[in-house]
Short mmCIF file of N, CA and C in Angstrom, two decimals:
data_model
loop_
_atom_site.label_atom_id
_atom_site.label_comp_id
_atom_site.label_asym_id
_atom_site.label_seq_id
_atom_site.Cartn_x
_atom_site.Cartn_y
_atom_site.Cartn_z
N MET A 1235 1.10 -1.12 0.13
CA MET A 1235 -0.10 0.33 0.13
C MET A 1235 0.66 1.22 -0.17
N ILE A 1236 1.79 1.15 1.21
CA ILE A 1236 2.76 2.64 1.05
C ILE A 1236 3.42 2.19 -0.36
N GLY A 1237 3.67 1.30 -0.52
CA GLY A 1237 4.66 1.45 -2.00
C GLY A 1237 3.82 2.32 -3.05
N ARG A 1238 3.19 1.75 -3.29
CA ARG A 1238 2.11 2.20 -4.17
C ARG A 1238 1.54 3.66 -4.57
N VAL A 1239 1.54 3.85 -3.37
CA VAL A 1239 1.27 5.45 -2.91
C VAL A 1239 2.72 6.48 -3.59
N TRP A 1240 3.65 5.65 -2.67
CA TRP A 1240 5.25 6.14 -3.26
C TRP A 1240 5.52 6.34 -4.68
N LYS A 1241 5.03 5.46 -5.03
CA LYS A 1241 5.20 5.33 -6.86
C LYS A 1241 4.68 6.77 -7.37
N ALA A 1242 3.38 6.46 -6.84
CA ALA A 1242 2.18 7.37 -7.57
C ALA A 1242 2.55 8.99 -7.08
N VAL A 1243 3.60 9.27 -6.09
CA VAL A 1243 3.43 10.78 -5.55
C VAL A 1243 5.02 10.41 -6.54
N PHE A 1244 5.66 9.73 -6.97
CA PHE A 1244 7.01 10.08 -7.92
C PHE A 1244 6.72 10.34 -9.13
N SER A 1245 5.06 9.61 -9.12
CA SER A 1245 5.24 9.79 -11.09
C SER A 1245 4.42 10.60 -11.51
N LEU A 1246 4.28 11.51 -10.34
CA LEU A 1246 3.76 12.96 -11.08
C LEU A 1246 4.94 14.10 -11.59
N TRP A 1247 6.36 13.37 -11.43
CA TRP A 1247 7.24 14.47 -11.91
C TRP A 1247 8.12 13.76 -13.24
N GLU A 1248 7.41 12.47 -13.53
CA GLU A 1248 7.91 11.87 -14.43
C GLU A 1248 7.51 12.65 -15.86
N ASP A 1249 8.06 11.58 -16.72
CA ASP A 1249 7.67 12.21 -18.32
C ASP A 1249 6.63 11.99 -18.76
N ASP A 1250 5.81 12.80 -19.49
CA ASP A 1250 4.03 12.65 -20.11
C ASP A 1250 4.43 11.25 -21.07
N PRO A 1251 4.03 9.81 -20.41
CA PRO A 1251 4.05 9.01 -21.19
C PRO A 1251 3.58 9.20 -22.47
N SER A 1252 1.77 10.13 -23.01
CA SER A 1252 1.58 10.10 -23.87
C SER A 1252 1.89 10.47 -25.43
N GLY A 1253 3.54 10.86 -25.60
CA GLY A 1253 3.82 11.31 -26.38
C GLY A 1253 3.83 12.92 -26.76
N ASN A 1254 2.23 13.19 -26.48
CA ASN A 1254 1.94 14.30 -27.04
C ASN A 1254 2.61 15.57 -25.81
N PRO A 1255 3.03 15.96 -25.54
CA PRO A 1255 3.51 17.31 -24.38
C PRO A 1255 3.10 18.31 -24.72
N ILE A 1256 2.90 18.92 -23.59
CA ILE A 1256 2.24 20.56 -23.68
C ILE A 1256 3.34 21.13 -23.77
N VAL A 1257 3.02 22.00 -25.23
CA VAL A 1257 3.69 23.16 -25.14
C VAL A 1257 3.17 24.44 -24.85
N TYR A 1258 4.18 25.07 -24.76
CA TYR A 1258 3.22 26.40 -23.80
C TYR A 1258 4.01 27.86 -24.59
N ASP A 1259 3.68 28.39 -25.50
CA ASP A 1259 4.20 29.39 -25.80
C ASP A 1259 4.53 30.46 -25.11
N PRO A 1260 5.87 31.08 -25.17
CA PRO A 1260 6.01 32.22 -24.45
C PRO A 1260 5.66 33.24 -24.63
N VAL A 1261 5.00 33.26 -25.95
CA VAL A 1261 4.24 34.84 -25.87
C VAL A 1261 2.99 34.77 -25.14
N HIS A 1262 2.11 33.22 -25.17
CA HIS A 1262 0.80 33.47 -24.06
C HIS A 1262 1.48 33.39 -22.93
N VAL A 1263 2.38 32.86 -22.39
CA VAL A 1263 2.50 33.00 -21.08
C VAL A 1263 2.54 34.44 -20.65
N SER A 1264 3.43 35.57 -21.13
CA SER A 1264 3.93 36.17 -21.29
C SER A 1264 2.27 37.68 -21.26
N ALA A 1265 1.36 37.01 -22.02
CA ALA A 1265 0.46 37.84 -22.49
C ALA A 1265 -0.36 37.38 -21.21
N VAL A 1266 -0.70 36.59 -20.61
CA VAL A 1266 -1.51 36.08 -19.51
C VAL A 1266 -1.10 36.93 -18.02
N ILE A 1267 0.24 36.95 -18.15
CA ILE A 1267 1.11 37.62 -17.08
C ILE A 1267 0.30 39.24 -17.03
N VAL A 1268 0.77 39.63 -18.07
CA VAL A 1268 0.62 40.94 -18.65
C VAL A 1268 -0.74 41.50 -18.00
N SER A 1269 -1.77 40.72 -18.85
CA SER A 1269 -3.13 40.99 -18.78
C SER A 1269 -3.86 40.69 -17.38
N CYS A 1270 -3.42 39.66 -16.53
CA CYS A 1270 -2.99 39.77 -15.04
C CYS A 1270 -2.71 40.88 -13.91
N LEU A 1271 -1.93 41.38 -14.49
CA LEU A 1271 -0.84 42.92 -14.08
C LEU A 1271 -1.91 44.19 -14.48
N ALA A 1272 -2.09 44.05 -15.62
CA ALA A 1272 -3.42 44.68 -16.40
C ALA A 1272 -4.61 44.83 -14.80
N ALA A 1273 -4.96 43.59 -15.15
CA ALA A 1273 -6.59 43.87 -14.56
C ALA A 1273 -6.21 44.23 -12.99
N VAL A 1274 -5.65 43.78 -12.50
CA VAL A 1274 -5.01 44.01 -10.91
C VAL A 1274 -4.82 45.35 -10.98
N GLY A 1275 -4.22 46.14 -11.71
CA GLY A 1275 -4.09 47.46 -11.65
C GLY A 1275 -5.53 48.02 -12.03
N VAL A 1276 -6.08 47.56 -12.49
CA VAL A 1276 -7.29 48.87 -12.78
C VAL A 1276 -8.39 48.57 -12.19
N LEU A 1277 -8.18 47.27 -11.17
CA LEU A 1277 -9.12 46.69 -9.69
C LEU A 1277 -8.84 47.84 -8.35
N PHE A 1278 -7.01 47.98 -8.07
CA PHE A 1278 -6.70 48.87 -7.42
C PHE A 1278 -6.91 50.32 -7.77
N TRP A 1279 -6.89 50.44 -9.27
CA TRP A 1279 -7.20 52.42 -9.33
C TRP A 1279 -8.91 52.43 -8.90
N THR A 1280 -9.56 51.44 -9.41
CA THR A 1280 -10.96 51.36 -9.25
C THR A 1280 -11.24 51.42 -7.62
N LEU A 1281 -11.05 50.75 -6.78
CA LEU A 1281 -11.10 51.04 -5.26
C LEU A 1281 -10.85 51.52 -5.08
N TRP A 1282 -9.23 52.28 -5.19
CA TRP A 1282 -8.82 53.47 -4.58
C TRP A 1282 -9.81 54.60 -4.71
N ALA A 1283 -10.22 54.82 -6.42
CA ALA A 1283 -10.42 55.99 -6.59
C ALA A 1283 -11.60 56.39 -6.02
N TRP A 1284 -12.68 55.25 -5.61
CA TRP A 1284 -13.95 55.29 -5.29
C TRP A 1284 -13.91 55.30 -3.76
N MET A 1285 -13.15 54.63 -2.77
CA MET A 1285 -13.14 54.50 -1.67
C MET A 1285 -12.25 55.43 -1.24
N VAL A 1286 -10.93 55.60 -1.37
CA VAL A 1286 -9.89 56.72 -0.70
C VAL A 1286 -9.48 58.04 -1.68
N PHE A 1287 -9.83 58.23 -2.24
CA PHE A 1287 -9.52 59.43 -3.24
C PHE A 1287 -10.21 60.72 -2.54
N GLU A 1288 -9.72 61.51 -2.02
CA GLU A 1288 -10.05 62.98 -1.55
C GLU A 1288 -11.45 62.19 -0.44
N GLY A 1289 -11.15 61.60 0.42
CA GLY A 1289 -12.07 60.90 1.25
C GLY A 1289 -13.18 60.07 0.74
N GLY A 1290 -12.58 59.79 -0.71
CA GLY A 1290 -14.05 58.61 -0.84
C GLY A 1290 -15.34 59.47 -1.04
N LEU A 1291 -16.30 58.94 -1.87
CA LEU A 1291 -17.05 58.99 -1.76
C LEU A 1291 -18.47 58.32 -0.85
N PHE A 1292 -17.82 57.61 0.13
CA PHE A 1292 -18.49 57.67 1.43
C PHE A 1292 -18.57 58.79 2.53
N SER A 1293 -17.93 59.82 2.14
CA SER A 1293 -17.79 60.98 2.94
C SER A 1293 -18.44 62.34 2.72
N LYS A 1294 -18.75 61.91 0.99
CA LYS A 1294 -19.81 62.98 0.29
C LYS A 1294 -20.96 62.92 0.38
N PHE A 1295 -21.45 61.48 0.49
CA PHE A 1295 -22.97 61.19 0.78
C PHE A 1295 -23.80 61.84 1.97
N VAL A 1296 -23.08 61.87 2.82
CA VAL A 1296 -23.92 62.80 4.21
C VAL A 1296 -24.27 63.96 4.17
N PRO A 1297 -22.90 64.87 3.84
CA PRO A 1297 -22.93 66.34 3.60
C PRO A 1297 -23.62 66.36 2.04
N PHE A 1298 -24.23 65.64 0.70
CA PHE A 1298 -24.82 65.78 0.05
C PHE A 1298 -26.29 65.47 0.68
N LEU A 1299 -26.83 64.65 1.00
CA LEU A 1299 -28.17 64.74 1.88
C LEU A 1299 -28.75 65.32 2.68
N GLN A 1300 -27.52 66.23 3.45
CA GLN A 1300 -27.69 67.17 4.08
C GLN A 1300 -28.20 68.90 3.60
N VAL A 1301 -27.60 68.91 1.97
CA VAL A 1301 -28.11 69.64 1.53
C VAL A 1301 -29.15 70.01 0.68
N ALA A 1302 -29.47 68.18 0.42
CA ALA A 1302 -30.81 68.02 -0.45
C ALA A 1302 -32.09 68.43 0.08
N PHE A 1303 -31.86 67.42 1.27
CA PHE A 1303 -33.25 67.76 2.41
C PHE A 1303 -33.41 68.54 3.67
N THR A 1304 -32.23 69.09 4.07
CA THR A 1304 -32.40 70.09 4.80
C THR A 1304 -31.61 71.69 4.61
N SER A 1305 -31.70 72.22 5.36
CA SER A 1305 -31.55 73.95 4.98
C SER A 1305 -30.24 74.11 4.82
N LYS A 1306 -29.40 73.34 4.97
CA LYS A 1306 -28.17 73.75 4.54
C LYS A 1306 -27.41 74.28 3.41
N THR A 1307 -27.11 74.87 2.65
CA THR A 1307 -26.30 74.94 1.03
C THR A 1307 -25.20 74.42 1.24
N TRP A 1308 -24.93 74.66 -0.26
CA TRP A 1308 -23.62 73.94 -1.18
C TRP A 1308 -22.27 74.58 0.36
N SER A 1309 -22.09 76.09 -0.12
CA SER A 1309 -21.45 77.11 1.05
C SER A 1309 -21.19 76.60 2.24
N ASP A 1310 -22.08 75.74 2.90
CA ASP A 1310 -21.96 75.20 3.85
C ASP A 1310 -20.84 74.30 4.54
N PHE A 1311 -20.48 73.51 3.38
CA PHE A 1311 -19.55 72.40 2.90
C PHE A 1311 -17.97 73.30 2.42
N GLY A 1312 -18.20 74.09 1.69
CA GLY A 1312 -16.78 74.73 1.47
C GLY A 1312 -16.72 75.66 -0.09
N TYR A 1313 -18.43 74.71 -0.48
CA TYR A 1313 -18.33 74.66 -2.23
C TYR A 1313 -18.47 75.95 -2.57
N GLU A 1314 -17.54 76.72 -3.95
CA GLU A 1314 -17.59 77.77 -4.03
C GLU A 1314 -17.64 77.78 -5.22
N GLY A 1315 -17.98 77.04 -6.49
CA GLY A 1315 -17.40 76.69 -7.57
C GLY A 1315 -17.00 75.32 -8.52
N TYR A 1316 -17.41 74.84 -9.36
CA TYR A 1316 -16.53 73.84 -9.32
C TYR A 1316 -15.03 73.59 -9.59
N PRO A 1317 -14.97 74.32 -10.73
CA PRO A 1317 -12.77 74.42 -10.67
C PRO A 1317 -12.59 75.04 -9.49
N TYR A 1318 -12.88 75.77 -8.96
CA TYR A 1318 -12.33 76.33 -7.68
C TYR A 1318 -12.25 75.89 -6.39
N ALA A 1319 -12.78 76.26 -5.57
CA ALA A 1319 -13.11 75.27 -3.96
C ALA A 1319 -14.41 74.31 -4.29
N LEU A 1320 -14.30 73.43 -3.55
CA LEU A 1320 -14.69 72.22 -3.72
C LEU A 1320 -15.60 72.43 -2.31
N GLY A 1321 -14.57 72.47 -1.39
CA GLY A 1321 -14.81 71.89 -0.60
C GLY A 1321 -14.78 70.78 0.26
N GLU A 1322 -16.14 69.96 0.77
CA GLU A 1322 -16.09 68.75 1.55
C GLU A 1322 -16.34 68.00 0.36
N PHE A 1323 -16.76 68.31 -1.36
CA PHE A 1323 -16.86 67.74 -2.27
C PHE A 1323 -15.98 67.33 -3.37
N GLU A 1324 -14.86 67.88 -2.58
CA GLU A 1324 -13.69 67.60 -3.37
C GLU A 1324 -13.38 66.36 -4.28
N GLY A 1325 -13.19 65.76 -5.45
CA GLY A 1325 -12.56 64.73 -5.79
C GLY A 1325 -13.92 63.94 -6.61
N TRP A 1326 -14.86 64.63 -5.84
CA TRP A 1326 -16.39 63.78 -6.77
C TRP A 1326 -16.65 63.69 -7.81
N VAL A 1327 -15.73 64.07 -8.73
CA VAL A 1327 -15.77 63.50 -10.15
C VAL A 1327 -15.47 62.48 -10.54
N VAL A 1328 -14.25 62.34 -9.69
CA VAL A 1328 -12.97 61.28 -9.80
C VAL A 1328 -14.08 59.78 -9.15
N ASN A 1329 -14.40 59.73 -7.68
CA ASN A 1329 -15.08 59.11 -6.86
C ASN A 1329 -15.98 58.79 -8.39
N LEU A 1330 -16.99 59.66 -8.35
CA LEU A 1330 -18.56 58.89 -9.50
C LEU A 1330 -17.84 58.17 -10.58
N ALA A 1331 -16.90 58.24 -11.11
CA ALA A 1331 -16.21 58.11 -12.42
C ALA A 1331 -15.94 56.59 -11.94
N ALA A 1332 -14.86 56.37 -10.58
CA ALA A 1332 -14.56 55.13 -10.14
C ALA A 1332 -16.16 54.22 -9.61
N LEU A 1333 -16.53 54.80 -9.33
CA LEU A 1333 -18.05 54.02 -9.01
C LEU A 1333 -18.82 53.15 -10.29
N ALA A 1334 -18.77 54.31 -11.37
CA ALA A 1334 -19.26 53.75 -12.57
C ALA A 1334 -18.79 52.29 -13.13
N VAL A 1335 -17.31 52.38 -12.98
CA VAL A 1335 -16.38 51.81 -13.41
C VAL A 1335 -16.17 50.33 -13.01
N VAL A 1336 -16.58 50.36 -11.40
CA VAL A 1336 -16.67 49.56 -10.21
C VAL A 1336 -18.31 48.54 -10.82
N LEU A 1337 -19.17 49.77 -11.38
CA LEU A 1337 -20.32 48.67 -11.44
C LEU A 1337 -20.79 48.28 -12.77
N THR A 1338 -19.57 48.46 -13.70
CA THR A 1338 -19.98 48.38 -14.99
C THR A 1338 -18.83 47.06 -14.56
N LEU A 1339 -18.38 46.55 -14.18
CA LEU A 1339 -17.30 45.31 -13.80
C LEU A 1339 -17.78 44.51 -13.00
N LEU A 1340 -19.20 45.15 -11.64
CA LEU A 1340 -19.97 44.15 -11.01
C LEU A 1340 -20.59 43.49 -12.44
N VAL A 1341 -21.39 44.26 -13.20
CA VAL A 1341 -22.80 43.38 -14.03
C VAL A 1341 -21.90 42.69 -15.06
N ALA A 1342 -20.15 42.91 -15.30
CA ALA A 1342 -19.75 42.17 -16.59
C ALA A 1342 -19.53 40.74 -15.62
N VAL A 1343 -18.85 40.58 -14.53
CA VAL A 1343 -18.99 39.47 -14.13
C VAL A 1343 -20.39 38.45 -13.67
N ARG A 1344 -21.38 39.28 -13.35
CA ARG A 1344 -22.38 38.93 -13.07
C ARG A 1344 -22.85 38.64 -14.31
N ARG A 1345 -22.83 38.84 -15.12
CA ARG A 1345 -23.30 38.10 -16.38
C ARG A 1345 -22.40 37.12 -17.02
N PHE A 1346 -21.41 37.54 -16.87
CA PHE A 1346 -20.09 36.18 -17.20
C PHE A 1346 -20.62 34.93 -16.33
N LEU A 1347 -20.98 35.11 -15.08
CA LEU A 1347 -21.04 33.52 -13.95
C LEU A 1347 -22.55 33.16 -14.38
N HIS A 1348 -23.25 33.54 -14.97
CA HIS A 1348 -25.03 33.20 -15.13
C HIS A 1348 -24.89 33.24 -16.64
N HIS A 1349 -23.91 33.64 -17.35
CA HIS A 1349 -24.50 32.87 -18.96
C HIS A 1349 -22.93 32.30 -19.60
N PRO A 1350 -22.48 31.38 -18.75
CA PRO A 1350 -21.14 31.33 -19.25
C PRO A 1350 -20.91 30.46 -21.24
N ASN A 1351 -21.59 30.57 -20.63
CA ASN A 1351 -21.86 29.11 -22.68
C ASN A 1351 -22.27 30.15 -23.09
N ASN A 1352 -22.70 31.66 -23.11
CA ASN A 1352 -22.42 33.09 -24.05
C ASN A 1352 -20.94 33.06 -24.56
N TYR A 1353 -19.98 32.86 -23.42
CA TYR A 1353 -18.50 33.23 -23.69
C TYR A 1353 -17.68 32.69 -23.85
N ALA A 1354 -18.08 31.21 -23.96
CA ALA A 1354 -17.28 30.26 -23.97
C ALA A 1354 -17.44 29.06 -25.73
N SER A 1355 -18.22 29.81 -26.25
CA SER A 1355 -18.43 29.16 -27.69
C SER A 1355 -16.98 28.68 -28.29
N ASP A 1356 -16.23 29.90 -28.07
CA ASP A 1356 -14.45 29.93 -29.13
C ASP A 1356 -13.80 28.10 -28.47
N ILE A 1357 -13.73 28.39 -27.11
CA ILE A 1357 -13.13 27.89 -26.81
C ILE A 1357 -13.70 26.22 -26.53
N ARG A 1358 -14.22 25.88 -26.75
CA ARG A 1358 -15.04 24.44 -26.49
C ARG A 1358 -14.07 23.34 -27.22
N PRO A 1359 -13.68 22.29 -26.74
CA PRO A 1359 -12.84 21.17 -27.76
C PRO A 1359 -14.05 20.85 -29.12
N PRO A 1360 -12.99 20.11 -29.80
CA PRO A 1360 -14.04 20.01 -30.94
C PRO A 1360 -14.50 18.22 -30.45
N PRO A 1361 -15.32 18.02 -31.05
CA PRO A 1361 -16.32 16.41 -30.45
C PRO A 1361 -15.34 15.76 -30.98
N PRO A 1362 -14.89 14.56 -30.10
CA PRO A 1362 -14.38 13.17 -30.64
C PRO A 1362 -15.17 12.93 -31.79
N SER A 1363 -13.70 12.07 -32.70
CA SER A 1363 -13.97 11.86 -33.89
C SER A 1363 -13.94 10.36 -33.79
#
């Protein structure tokens, strides 16, 4: 019993007996590495811009609600005009753009996970002959 397990573990590192070794193209491997790094960069930027840049979108939510539903005005929070002094609302354009990117990515991932057959038609193996 132990001999069979030992032989099975060592057979993991043996050559492929099928005669058709798997060959990886260096261009494909490097494309996967670069695309993974780009995806991580996009994910980092969107989350950072949405939640951290100039206090994040969450810190602007309560002052916006106070302006919308109470007697407070935009100038109470330091707003003097769009390109000049935005006060509490500094960076809201970047925060909203990042929120739009995050929502787009979430919709795309949800769509992919719920309907994977729509995207896998090109990578299915041919039927056996």
